[in-house]
Amino acid sequence: MASDQENSQDANAPDDTSEKEITRGITIMKSIIRDRDKAVTYNVNWNADNQLIGSNAAKLASYIGTLVRMHIPITATRWSNKELGSAKDKIWTEILRSFNIEDTTIRKKYILQLAGKRHRGWKTFLTNKYLKDKEIFFVEYDPEYPVKYAIFITEEEWVAFVAQRRDENFKKVSATNRERASNPTYAYKKGRLGYARLEEKILDETKSDATSLPPHVLWKEARVGKDGTVRDDVQHIYDECETLSQSISTAEDQENRSVLSRALNVPEYPGRVRGKGHGCTPTSLYKNPRRRNPSNQEVMETLQALQAQVLQLQKDNERYRCMEKCSSQLKETSEKASINCQNKFPEVFAQGSQQLSQKIGSRQKNKRDLPVTSLPKKGAFVPRYQISLETLVDSSDMATAGAIRLLDMEEDIFGYSCTETIGKEDH
């Protein structure tokens, strides 16, 4: 009996050879908090591309993750949400208390962007650990509340977070991203080191005087295995980058498409430089002036100005057409009238001139003495001609004032009626 009982106890006893799960506690960076209470601060360094480097860079990154877990709820879906403004300011203030960082806009922007990455990583960790199985599929049962992280997550936040992650739209996005990241063509092999600290390490080991390295050089070094081997496809991309760098001008390289992206032949995401890591942008790398998008008011003002210009051009065009049409009509009418009058008008005055020259020294009694041809009445187009009539008069016709006489201009002959004064000729 005793033997059976012992065998039963042995069967129920835990297997001493089985591996026990090794757990780690939560990261709250107690050493930084203790030093902060002693007014001890840490120095950090920045490279030429305004990226965090130095011996305390990893410590600052871990501390940022702790502050994010403490101040940002896991239910926050968008890091750019304005409701998180006060929490972000709190994170920035706490970092300034422990690290010697300039309180400038560019430094704050870098730190808060890094905090956003830590927040996404924190939510991804919770999802993979508690909401998915070993095959990385969502579990059907309700996951237990993670008591281990109770100082960061309330039970209400956990319930809301689980509901968000079980949404069908989120599952589709998660599956797409998982498929994309499951088998990268050129896998990154430097873990948490990052491009900025990898660059710092290479420059220190080579004792180079350079302040930075080209993106394609860092890209290749980040894909070198622990044994120092480089895959053939990685080496091929690097060689192509070296060839392109000799043929592409600086202006072409600054069009947000470096030699690395040209060699890889892949589209670039806005605001980043492939092979340089977090914090490096095309503006900071190539020192190009930032192109600001116009505001809505500026767009409307530009649109109104363009509309006014179009209307003015339409008016000018219409006026030009009217002037051209009128000019054409006047020219046509003038040509017709000139043709109709060429044979008649000169003949009239030729005959009249002959008759007047035969009556030298006397006054013409009436218009019937001259052959005339009727001209168009008023309202019709009458061409104007300048003529000269010469006549001699007797001295008896001269007036005492030196005037000779008045000469009537007949309407039937000249087209209009008037009286002209003939003066005495100077001697």
PDB file of C-alpha atoms in Angstrom, residues 118-415:
ATOM      1  CA  ARG A 118       6.970  53.446 -27.197  1.00  0.00           C
ATOM      2  CA  HIS A 119       3.199  53.743 -26.739  1.00  0.00           C
ATOM      3  CA  ARG A 120       2.496  51.712 -29.881  1.00  0.00           C
ATOM      4  CA  GLY A 121       5.055  49.124 -28.809  1.00  0.00           C
ATOM      5  CA  TRP A 122       3.434  48.879 -25.370  1.00  0.00           C
ATOM      6  CA  LYS A 123      -0.004  48.163 -26.828  1.00  0.00           C
ATOM      7  CA  THR A 124       1.453  45.647 -29.290  1.00  0.00           C
ATOM      8  CA  PHE A 125       3.147  43.811 -26.422  1.00  0.00           C
ATOM      9  CA  LEU A 126      -0.120  43.545 -24.478  1.00  0.00           C
ATOM     10  CA  THR A 127      -1.981  42.328 -27.563  1.00  0.00           C
ATOM     11  CA  ASN A 128       0.527  39.608 -28.423  1.00  0.00           C
ATOM     12  CA  LYS A 129       0.900  38.417 -24.845  1.00  0.00           C
ATOM     13  CA  TYR A 130      -2.711  38.382 -23.634  1.00  0.00           C
ATOM     14  CA  LEU A 131      -4.998  38.511 -26.662  1.00  0.00           C
ATOM     15  CA  LYS A 132      -3.228  36.099 -29.048  1.00  0.00           C
ATOM     16  CA  ASP A 133      -2.148  32.476 -28.903  1.00  0.00           C
ATOM     17  CA  LYS A 134       1.233  31.002 -29.780  1.00  0.00           C
ATOM     18  CA  GLU A 135       0.345  31.057 -33.483  1.00  0.00           C
ATOM     19  CA  ILE A 136      -0.327  34.813 -33.166  1.00  0.00           C
ATOM     20  CA  PHE A 137      -4.078  34.448 -33.719  1.00  0.00           C
ATOM     21  CA  PHE A 138      -6.671  36.219 -31.581  1.00  0.00           C
ATOM     22  CA  VAL A 139      -8.099  34.003 -28.855  1.00  0.00           C
ATOM     23  CA  GLU A 140     -11.847  33.456 -28.596  1.00  0.00           C
ATOM     24  CA  TYR A 141     -12.061  33.548 -24.801  1.00  0.00           C
ATOM     25  CA  ASP A 142     -11.962  36.680 -22.659  1.00  0.00           C
ATOM     26  CA  PRO A 143      -8.378  37.354 -21.594  1.00  0.00           C
ATOM     27  CA  GLU A 144      -7.678  37.802 -17.920  1.00  0.00           C
ATOM     28  CA  TYR A 145      -6.875  41.176 -16.479  1.00  0.00           C
ATOM     29  CA  PRO A 146      -3.056  41.550 -16.269  1.00  0.00           C
ATOM     30  CA  VAL A 147      -2.645  42.111 -12.548  1.00  0.00           C
ATOM     31  CA  LYS A 148       1.097  42.465 -13.045  1.00  0.00           C
ATOM     32  CA  TYR A 149       0.559  45.845 -14.724  1.00  0.00           C
ATOM     33  CA  ALA A 150      -2.161  47.079 -12.405  1.00  0.00           C
ATOM     34  CA  ILE A 151      -0.164  50.235 -11.627  1.00  0.00           C
ATOM     35  CA  PHE A 152      -0.410  51.192 -15.306  1.00  0.00           C
ATOM     36  CA  ILE A 153      -3.802  49.782 -16.382  1.00  0.00           C
ATOM     37  CA  THR A 154      -7.182  49.943 -14.680  1.00  0.00           C
ATOM     38  CA  GLU A 155      -9.763  47.188 -15.161  1.00  0.00           C
ATOM     39  CA  GLU A 156     -12.058  49.559 -17.082  1.00  0.00           C
ATOM     40  CA  GLU A 157      -9.224  50.489 -19.443  1.00  0.00           C
ATOM     41  CA  TRP A 158      -8.441  46.822 -19.981  1.00  0.00           C
ATOM     42  CA  VAL A 159     -12.025  45.955 -20.944  1.00  0.00           C
ATOM     43  CA  ALA A 160     -12.141  48.868 -23.395  1.00  0.00           C
ATOM     44  CA  PHE A 161      -8.731  47.933 -24.812  1.00  0.00           C
ATOM     45  CA  VAL A 162      -9.804  44.315 -25.432  1.00  0.00           C
ATOM     46  CA  ALA A 163     -12.944  45.546 -27.226  1.00  0.00           C
ATOM     47  CA  GLN A 164     -10.846  47.816 -29.463  1.00  0.00           C
ATOM     48  CA  ARG A 165      -8.464  45.000 -30.384  1.00  0.00           C
ATOM     49  CA  ARG A 166     -11.293  42.596 -31.196  1.00  0.00           C
ATOM     50  CA  ASP A 167     -12.841  44.988 -33.673  1.00  0.00           C
ATOM     51  CA  GLU A 168     -12.970  43.432 -37.156  1.00  0.00           C
ATOM     52  CA  ASN A 169     -11.379  46.468 -38.805  1.00  0.00           C
ATOM     53  CA  PHE A 170      -8.454  46.308 -36.412  1.00  0.00           C
ATOM     54  CA  LYS A 171      -8.043  42.574 -37.040  1.00  0.00           C
ATOM     55  CA  LYS A 172      -7.813  43.187 -40.793  1.00  0.00           C
ATOM     56  CA  VAL A 173      -5.163  45.868 -40.330  1.00  0.00           C
ATOM     57  CA  SER A 174      -3.278  43.649 -37.893  1.00  0.00           C
ATOM     58  CA  ALA A 175      -3.299  40.713 -40.315  1.00  0.00           C
ATOM     59  CA  THR A 176      -2.044  42.911 -43.157  1.00  0.00           C
ATOM     60  CA  ASN A 177       0.810  44.325 -41.086  1.00  0.00           C
ATOM     61  CA  ARG A 178       1.716  40.893 -39.736  1.00  0.00           C
ATOM     62  CA  GLU A 179       1.926  39.483 -43.256  1.00  0.00           C
ATOM     63  CA  ARG A 180       4.069  42.389 -44.396  1.00  0.00           C
ATOM     64  CA  ALA A 181       6.507  42.094 -41.483  1.00  0.00           C
ATOM     65  CA  SER A 182       6.647  38.297 -41.340  1.00  0.00           C
ATOM     66  CA  ASN A 183       9.226  37.863 -44.091  1.00  0.00           C
ATOM     67  CA  PRO A 184      11.210  41.050 -44.799  1.00  0.00           C
ATOM     68  CA  THR A 185      13.374  40.993 -47.900  1.00  0.00           C
ATOM     69  CA  TYR A 186      16.347  42.583 -46.143  1.00  0.00           C
ATOM     70  CA  ALA A 187      16.061  41.874 -42.435  1.00  0.00           C
ATOM     71  CA  TYR A 188      17.481  44.323 -39.880  1.00  0.00           C
ATOM     72  CA  LYS A 189      19.914  42.496 -37.558  1.00  0.00           C
ATOM     73  CA  LYS A 190      21.005  45.003 -34.922  1.00  0.00           C
ATOM     74  CA  GLY A 191      18.162  44.668 -32.398  1.00  0.00           C
ATOM     75  CA  ARG A 192      17.643  47.763 -30.243  1.00  0.00           C
ATOM     76  CA  LEU A 193      20.861  49.422 -31.339  1.00  0.00           C
ATOM     77  CA  GLY A 194      19.214  51.591 -33.976  1.00  0.00           C
ATOM     78  CA  TYR A 195      20.805  53.400 -36.901  1.00  0.00           C
ATOM     79  CA  ALA A 196      21.989  56.405 -34.879  1.00  0.00           C
ATOM     80  CA  ARG A 197      23.936  54.405 -32.302  1.00  0.00           C
ATOM     81  CA  LEU A 198      25.150  52.004 -35.006  1.00  0.00           C
ATOM     82  CA  GLU A 199      26.605  54.993 -36.837  1.00  0.00           C
ATOM     83  CA  GLU A 200      28.227  56.207 -33.619  1.00  0.00           C
ATOM     84  CA  LYS A 201      29.737  52.766 -33.041  1.00  0.00           C
ATOM     85  CA  ILE A 202      31.184  52.547 -36.563  1.00  0.00           C
ATOM     86  CA  LEU A 203      32.693  56.041 -36.368  1.00  0.00           C
ATOM     87  CA  ASP A 204      34.281  55.236 -32.987  1.00  0.00           C
ATOM     88  CA  GLU A 205      35.714  51.915 -34.169  1.00  0.00           C
ATOM     89  CA  THR A 206      37.140  53.368 -37.366  1.00  0.00           C
ATOM     90  CA  LYS A 207      38.324  56.540 -35.576  1.00  0.00           C
ATOM     91  CA  SER A 208      36.893  58.542 -38.458  1.00  0.00           C
ATOM     92  CA  ASP A 209      36.714  62.320 -38.486  1.00  0.00           C
ATOM     93  CA  ALA A 210      33.392  62.210 -40.329  1.00  0.00           C
ATOM     94  CA  THR A 211      30.267  63.307 -38.481  1.00  0.00           C
ATOM     95  CA  SER A 212      27.882  61.011 -40.356  1.00  0.00           C
ATOM     96  CA  LEU A 213      27.738  58.161 -42.850  1.00  0.00           C
ATOM     97  CA  PRO A 214      25.730  57.827 -46.079  1.00  0.00           C
ATOM     98  CA  PRO A 215      22.379  56.053 -45.659  1.00  0.00           C
ATOM     99  CA  HIS A 216      23.323  53.106 -47.885  1.00  0.00           C
ATOM    100  CA  VAL A 217      26.460  52.437 -45.810  1.00  0.00           C
ATOM    101  CA  LEU A 218      24.430  52.269 -42.598  1.00  0.00           C
ATOM    102  CA  TRP A 219      21.775  50.185 -44.332  1.00  0.00           C
ATOM    103  CA  LYS A 220      24.342  47.552 -45.282  1.00  0.00           C
ATOM    104  CA  GLU A 221      26.020  47.499 -41.844  1.00  0.00           C
ATOM    105  CA  ALA A 222      22.629  47.032 -40.168  1.00  0.00           C
ATOM    106  CA  ARG A 223      22.199  43.782 -42.131  1.00  0.00           C
ATOM    107  CA  VAL A 224      25.526  42.199 -41.325  1.00  0.00           C
ATOM    108  CA  GLY A 225      25.125  39.017 -39.255  1.00  0.00           C
ATOM    109  CA  LYS A 226      26.880  38.252 -35.974  1.00  0.00           C
ATOM    110  CA  ASP A 227      29.443  36.205 -37.867  1.00  0.00           C
ATOM    111  CA  GLY A 228      30.226  39.177 -40.096  1.00  0.00           C
ATOM    112  CA  THR A 229      28.729  37.707 -43.261  1.00  0.00           C
ATOM    113  CA  VAL A 230      26.771  39.765 -45.769  1.00  0.00           C
ATOM    114  CA  ARG A 231      24.117  38.244 -47.977  1.00  0.00           C
ATOM    115  CA  ASP A 232      24.654  38.481 -51.709  1.00  0.00           C
ATOM    116  CA  ASP A 233      21.442  40.441 -52.345  1.00  0.00           C
ATOM    117  CA  VAL A 234      22.410  42.983 -49.666  1.00  0.00           C
ATOM    118  CA  GLN A 235      25.875  43.365 -51.178  1.00  0.00           C
ATOM    119  CA  HIS A 236      24.324  43.788 -54.634  1.00  0.00           C
ATOM    120  CA  ILE A 237      22.158  46.695 -53.404  1.00  0.00           C
ATOM    121  CA  TYR A 238      25.182  48.291 -51.760  1.00  0.00           C
ATOM    122  CA  ASP A 239      27.269  48.017 -54.943  1.00  0.00           C
ATOM    123  CA  GLU A 240      24.458  49.551 -56.980  1.00  0.00           C
ATOM    124  CA  CYS A 241      24.255  52.436 -54.498  1.00  0.00           C
ATOM    125  CA  GLU A 242      27.974  53.045 -54.895  1.00  0.00           C
ATOM    126  CA  THR A 243      27.555  53.186 -58.669  1.00  0.00           C
ATOM    127  CA  LEU A 244      24.564  55.519 -58.481  1.00  0.00           C
ATOM    128  CA  SER A 245      26.311  57.848 -56.041  1.00  0.00           C
ATOM    129  CA  GLN A 246      28.938  58.562 -58.716  1.00  0.00           C
ATOM    130  CA  SER A 247      26.393  59.430 -61.411  1.00  0.00           C
ATOM    131  CA  ILE A 248      23.519  61.165 -59.592  1.00  0.00           C
ATOM    132  CA  SER A 249      23.887  64.859 -58.862  1.00  0.00           C
ATOM    133  CA  THR A 250      23.346  66.366 -55.438  1.00  0.00           C
ATOM    134  CA  ALA A 251      20.112  68.038 -56.556  1.00  0.00           C
ATOM    135  CA  GLU A 252      18.676  64.708 -57.689  1.00  0.00           C
ATOM    136  CA  ASP A 253      19.741  63.069 -54.443  1.00  0.00           C
ATOM    137  CA  GLN A 254      17.869  65.734 -52.477  1.00  0.00           C
ATOM    138  CA  GLU A 255      14.493  65.062 -54.078  1.00  0.00           C
ATOM    139  CA  ASN A 256      13.435  62.814 -51.167  1.00  0.00           C
ATOM    140  CA  ARG A 257      14.770  59.860 -53.147  1.00  0.00           C
ATOM    141  CA  SER A 258      18.299  58.930 -52.167  1.00  0.00           C
ATOM    142  CA  VAL A 259      20.521  56.455 -53.985  1.00  0.00           C
ATOM    143  CA  LEU A 260      19.369  53.780 -51.534  1.00  0.00           C
ATOM    144  CA  SER A 261      15.693  54.160 -52.386  1.00  0.00           C
ATOM    145  CA  ARG A 262      16.587  54.274 -56.090  1.00  0.00           C
ATOM    146  CA  ALA A 263      18.565  51.044 -55.803  1.00  0.00           C
ATOM    147  CA  LEU A 264      15.800  49.333 -53.826  1.00  0.00           C
ATOM    148  CA  ASN A 265      13.205  50.760 -56.256  1.00  0.00           C
ATOM    149  CA  VAL A 266      10.599  51.186 -53.532  1.00  0.00           C
ATOM    150  CA  PRO A 267       8.343  54.156 -52.674  1.00  0.00           C
ATOM    151  CA  GLU A 268       9.385  56.371 -49.785  1.00  0.00           C
ATOM    152  CA  TYR A 269       7.254  57.390 -46.841  1.00  0.00           C
ATOM    153  CA  PRO A 270       7.057  61.155 -46.309  1.00  0.00           C
ATOM    154  CA  GLY A 271       9.137  62.642 -43.527  1.00  0.00           C
ATOM    155  CA  ARG A 272      11.767  59.927 -43.235  1.00  0.00           C
ATOM    156  CA  VAL A 273      15.087  58.912 -44.769  1.00  0.00           C
ATOM    157  CA  ARG A 274      15.657  55.223 -45.392  1.00  0.00           C
ATOM    158  CA  GLY A 275      18.771  53.932 -43.655  1.00  0.00           C
ATOM    159  CA  LYS A 276      19.041  56.776 -41.100  1.00  0.00           C
ATOM    160  CA  GLY A 277      16.518  55.890 -38.406  1.00  0.00           C
ATOM    161  CA  HIS A 278      14.187  57.822 -36.126  1.00  0.00           C
ATOM    162  CA  GLY A 279      14.476  61.596 -36.077  1.00  0.00           C
ATOM    163  CA  CYS A 280      16.210  62.098 -39.422  1.00  0.00           C
ATOM    164  CA  THR A 281      14.091  63.814 -42.075  1.00  0.00           C
ATOM    165  CA  PRO A 282      14.831  64.972 -45.638  1.00  0.00           C
ATOM    166  CA  THR A 283      14.795  68.563 -44.388  1.00  0.00           C
ATOM    167  CA  SER A 284      17.361  67.949 -41.647  1.00  0.00           C
ATOM    168  CA  LEU A 285      19.560  65.700 -43.790  1.00  0.00           C
ATOM    169  CA  TYR A 286      19.693  67.731 -47.006  1.00  0.00           C
ATOM    170  CA  LYS A 287      19.240  71.119 -45.330  1.00  0.00           C
ATOM    171  CA  ASN A 288      16.469  71.982 -47.768  1.00  0.00           C
ATOM    172  CA  PRO A 289      14.103  74.816 -46.827  1.00  0.00           C
ATOM    173  CA  ARG A 290      10.819  73.544 -45.516  1.00  0.00           C
ATOM    174  CA  ARG A 291       7.972  73.979 -47.995  1.00  0.00           C
ATOM    175  CA  ARG A 292       4.901  75.120 -46.140  1.00  0.00           C
ATOM    176  CA  ASN A 293       1.497  74.160 -47.460  1.00  0.00           C
ATOM    177  CA  PRO A 294      -0.773  77.174 -48.036  1.00  0.00           C
ATOM    178  CA  SER A 295      -3.626  77.780 -45.608  1.00  0.00           C
ATOM    179  CA  ASN A 296      -7.274  77.623 -46.647  1.00  0.00           C
ATOM    180  CA  GLN A 297      -7.485  81.417 -46.611  1.00  0.00           C
ATOM    181  CA  GLU A 298      -4.446  81.727 -48.875  1.00  0.00           C
ATOM    182  CA  VAL A 299      -5.901  79.160 -51.268  1.00  0.00           C
ATOM    183  CA  MET A 300      -9.209  81.067 -51.436  1.00  0.00           C
ATOM    184  CA  GLU A 301      -7.427  84.387 -52.019  1.00  0.00           C
ATOM    185  CA  THR A 302      -5.370  82.859 -54.814  1.00  0.00           C
ATOM    186  CA  LEU A 303      -8.494  81.361 -56.369  1.00  0.00           C
ATOM    187  CA  GLN A 304     -10.335  84.687 -56.253  1.00  0.00           C
ATOM    188  CA  ALA A 305      -7.375  86.479 -57.844  1.00  0.00           C
ATOM    189  CA  LEU A 306      -7.259  83.919 -60.643  1.00  0.00           C
ATOM    190  CA  GLN A 307     -11.007  84.250 -61.226  1.00  0.00           C
ATOM    191  CA  ALA A 308     -10.672  88.044 -61.454  1.00  0.00           C
ATOM    192  CA  GLN A 309      -7.850  87.675 -63.977  1.00  0.00           C
ATOM    193  CA  VAL A 310      -9.938  85.293 -66.076  1.00  0.00           C
ATOM    194  CA  LEU A 311     -12.904  87.699 -66.088  1.00  0.00           C
ATOM    195  CA  GLN A 312     -10.667  90.620 -67.073  1.00  0.00           C
ATOM    196  CA  LEU A 313      -9.151  88.594 -69.896  1.00  0.00           C
ATOM    197  CA  GLN A 314     -12.626  87.679 -71.121  1.00  0.00           C
ATOM    198  CA  LYS A 315     -13.673  91.347 -71.123  1.00  0.00           C
ATOM    199  CA  ASP A 316     -10.517  92.415 -72.949  1.00  0.00           C
ATOM    200  CA  ASN A 317     -11.004  89.685 -75.506  1.00  0.00           C
ATOM    201  CA  GLU A 318     -14.640  90.671 -76.109  1.00  0.00           C
ATOM    202  CA  ARG A 319     -13.690  94.345 -76.470  1.00  0.00           C
ATOM    203  CA  TYR A 320     -10.934  93.471 -78.907  1.00  0.00           C
ATOM    204  CA  ARG A 321     -13.338  91.413 -81.004  1.00  0.00           C
ATOM    205  CA  CYS A 322     -15.866  94.279 -81.132  1.00  0.00           C
ATOM    206  CA  MET A 323     -13.184  96.758 -82.176  1.00  0.00           C
ATOM    207  CA  GLU A 324     -11.922  94.404 -84.838  1.00  0.00           C
ATOM    208  CA  LYS A 325     -15.443  93.845 -86.157  1.00  0.00           C
ATOM    209  CA  CYS A 326     -16.246  97.588 -86.274  1.00  0.00           C
ATOM    210  CA  SER A 327     -12.936  98.366 -87.943  1.00  0.00           C
ATOM    211  CA  SER A 328     -13.616  95.744 -90.576  1.00  0.00           C
ATOM    212  CA  GLN A 329     -17.101  97.125 -91.266  1.00  0.00           C
ATOM    213  CA  LEU A 330     -15.862 100.727 -91.529  1.00  0.00           C
ATOM    214  CA  LYS A 331     -13.082  99.700 -93.852  1.00  0.00           C
ATOM    215  CA  GLU A 332     -15.493  97.819 -96.093  1.00  0.00           C
ATOM    216  CA  THR A 333     -17.969 100.735 -96.189  1.00  0.00           C
ATOM    217  CA  SER A 334     -15.212 103.247 -96.918  1.00  0.00           C
ATOM    218  CA  GLU A 335     -13.892 101.179 -99.789  1.00  0.00           C
ATOM    219  CA  LYS A 336     -17.360 100.832-101.327  1.00  0.00           C
ATOM    220  CA  ALA A 337     -18.084 104.583-101.047  1.00  0.00           C
ATOM    221  CA  SER A 338     -14.703 105.475-102.505  1.00  0.00           C
ATOM    222  CA  ILE A 339     -15.297 103.224-105.498  1.00  0.00           C
ATOM    223  CA  ASN A 340     -18.777 104.682-106.129  1.00  0.00           C
ATOM    224  CA  CYS A 341     -17.599 108.312-106.014  1.00  0.00           C
ATOM    225  CA  GLN A 342     -14.343 108.190-107.925  1.00  0.00           C
ATOM    226  CA  ASN A 343     -15.918 108.710-111.411  1.00  0.00           C
ATOM    227  CA  LYS A 344     -18.596 111.234-110.458  1.00  0.00           C
ATOM    228  CA  PHE A 345     -17.078 113.608-107.940  1.00  0.00           C
ATOM    229  CA  PRO A 346     -14.033 114.797-109.868  1.00  0.00           C
ATOM    230  CA  GLU A 347     -16.072 115.197-113.092  1.00  0.00           C
ATOM    231  CA  VAL A 348     -18.479 117.604-111.422  1.00  0.00           C
ATOM    232  CA  PHE A 349     -15.765 119.925-110.219  1.00  0.00           C
ATOM    233  CA  ALA A 350     -13.832 119.669-113.437  1.00  0.00           C
ATOM    234  CA  GLN A 351     -16.830 120.945-115.366  1.00  0.00           C
ATOM    235  CA  GLY A 352     -17.594 123.564-112.711  1.00  0.00           C
ATOM    236  CA  SER A 353     -14.020 124.820-112.821  1.00  0.00           C
ATOM    237  CA  GLN A 354     -14.165 125.246-116.586  1.00  0.00           C
ATOM    238  CA  GLN A 355     -17.430 127.199-116.413  1.00  0.00           C
ATOM    239  CA  LEU A 356     -16.109 129.454-113.641  1.00  0.00           C
ATOM    240  CA  SER A 357     -12.922 130.235-115.551  1.00  0.00           C
ATOM    241  CA  GLN A 358     -14.995 131.387-118.521  1.00  0.00           C
ATOM    242  CA  LYS A 359     -16.821 133.980-116.378  1.00  0.00           C
ATOM    243  CA  ILE A 360     -13.798 135.972-115.283  1.00  0.00           C
ATOM    244  CA  GLY A 361     -14.578 139.390-113.814  1.00  0.00           C
ATOM    245  CA  SER A 362     -18.290 138.822-113.130  1.00  0.00           C
ATOM    246  CA  ARG A 363     -20.477 137.213-110.495  1.00  0.00           C
ATOM    247  CA  GLN A 364     -22.283 133.993-111.266  1.00  0.00           C
ATOM    248  CA  LYS A 365     -25.961 134.685-111.241  1.00  0.00           C
ATOM    249  CA  ASN A 366     -27.285 131.357-110.052  1.00  0.00           C
ATOM    250  CA  LYS A 367     -26.430 127.728-109.767  1.00  0.00           C
ATOM    251  CA  ARG A 368     -28.250 126.862-112.980  1.00  0.00           C
ATOM    252  CA  ASP A 369     -25.316 128.332-114.908  1.00  0.00           C
ATOM    253  CA  LEU A 370     -23.183 125.399-113.709  1.00  0.00           C
ATOM    254  CA  PRO A 371     -23.743 121.747-114.559  1.00  0.00           C
ATOM    255  CA  VAL A 372     -24.177 119.883-111.286  1.00  0.00           C
ATOM    256  CA  THR A 373     -24.689 116.306-110.154  1.00  0.00           C
ATOM    257  CA  SER A 374     -26.705 115.670-107.027  1.00  0.00           C
ATOM    258  CA  LEU A 375     -24.831 114.148-104.103  1.00  0.00           C
ATOM    259  CA  PRO A 376     -26.295 111.846-101.431  1.00  0.00           C
ATOM    260  CA  LYS A 377     -28.552 113.447 -98.871  1.00  0.00           C
ATOM    261  CA  LYS A 378     -27.833 113.701 -95.198  1.00  0.00           C
ATOM    262  CA  GLY A 379     -27.384 110.415 -93.347  1.00  0.00           C
ATOM    263  CA  ALA A 380     -25.348 108.779 -96.104  1.00  0.00           C
ATOM    264  CA  PHE A 381     -21.593 108.476 -96.055  1.00  0.00           C
ATOM    265  CA  VAL A 382     -20.060 111.464 -97.931  1.00  0.00           C
ATOM    266  CA  PRO A 383     -16.335 111.384 -98.620  1.00  0.00           C
ATOM    267  CA  ARG A 384     -14.539 114.670 -97.973  1.00  0.00           C
ATOM    268  CA  TYR A 385     -12.422 116.318-100.680  1.00  0.00           C
ATOM    269  CA  GLN A 386     -10.343 119.461-100.478  1.00  0.00           C
ATOM    270  CA  ILE A 387     -10.685 121.629-103.632  1.00  0.00           C
ATOM    271  CA  SER A 388      -9.519 125.049-104.775  1.00  0.00           C
ATOM    272  CA  LEU A 389     -11.571 127.449-106.999  1.00  0.00           C
ATOM    273  CA  GLU A 390      -9.739 130.360-108.569  1.00  0.00           C
ATOM    274  CA  THR A 391     -11.639 133.456-109.888  1.00  0.00           C
ATOM    275  CA  LEU A 392     -10.953 137.081-110.662  1.00  0.00           C
ATOM    276  CA  VAL A 393     -13.307 139.867-109.659  1.00  0.00           C
ATOM    277  CA  ASP A 394     -13.624 143.501-110.607  1.00  0.00           C
ATOM    278  CA  SER A 395     -12.334 146.229-108.360  1.00  0.00           C
ATOM    279  CA  SER A 396     -15.866 147.559-108.072  1.00  0.00           C
ATOM    280  CA  ASP A 397     -16.747 144.541-105.974  1.00  0.00           C
ATOM    281  CA  MET A 398     -14.174 145.441-103.324  1.00  0.00           C
ATOM    282  CA  ALA A 399     -15.444 146.736-100.034  1.00  0.00           C
ATOM    283  CA  THR A 400     -13.941 149.578 -98.090  1.00  0.00           C
ATOM    284  CA  ALA A 401     -12.670 147.273 -95.371  1.00  0.00           C
ATOM    285  CA  GLY A 402     -10.377 145.486 -97.756  1.00  0.00           C
ATOM    286  CA  ALA A 403     -12.734 142.584 -98.212  1.00  0.00           C
ATOM    287  CA  ILE A 404     -13.607 141.707-101.772  1.00  0.00           C
ATOM    288  CA  ARG A 405     -16.899 139.879-101.526  1.00  0.00           C
ATOM    289  CA  LEU A 406     -18.786 136.971-100.142  1.00  0.00           C
ATOM    290  CA  LEU A 407     -18.843 133.749-102.137  1.00  0.00           C
ATOM    291  CA  ASP A 408     -21.770 131.394-101.601  1.00  0.00           C
ATOM    292  CA  MET A 409     -20.860 127.691-101.488  1.00  0.00           C
ATOM    293  CA  GLU A 410     -23.808 125.876-103.059  1.00  0.00           C
ATOM    294  CA  GLU A 411     -25.076 122.768-101.268  1.00  0.00           C
ATOM    295  CA  ASP A 412     -25.789 120.935-104.530  1.00  0.00           C
ATOM    296  CA  ILE A 413     -22.154 121.254-105.529  1.00  0.00           C
ATOM    297  CA  PHE A 414     -20.200 121.001-102.278  1.00  0.00           C
ATOM    298  CA  GLY A 415     -22.542 118.827-100.280  1.00  0.00           C
TER     299      GLY A 415
END
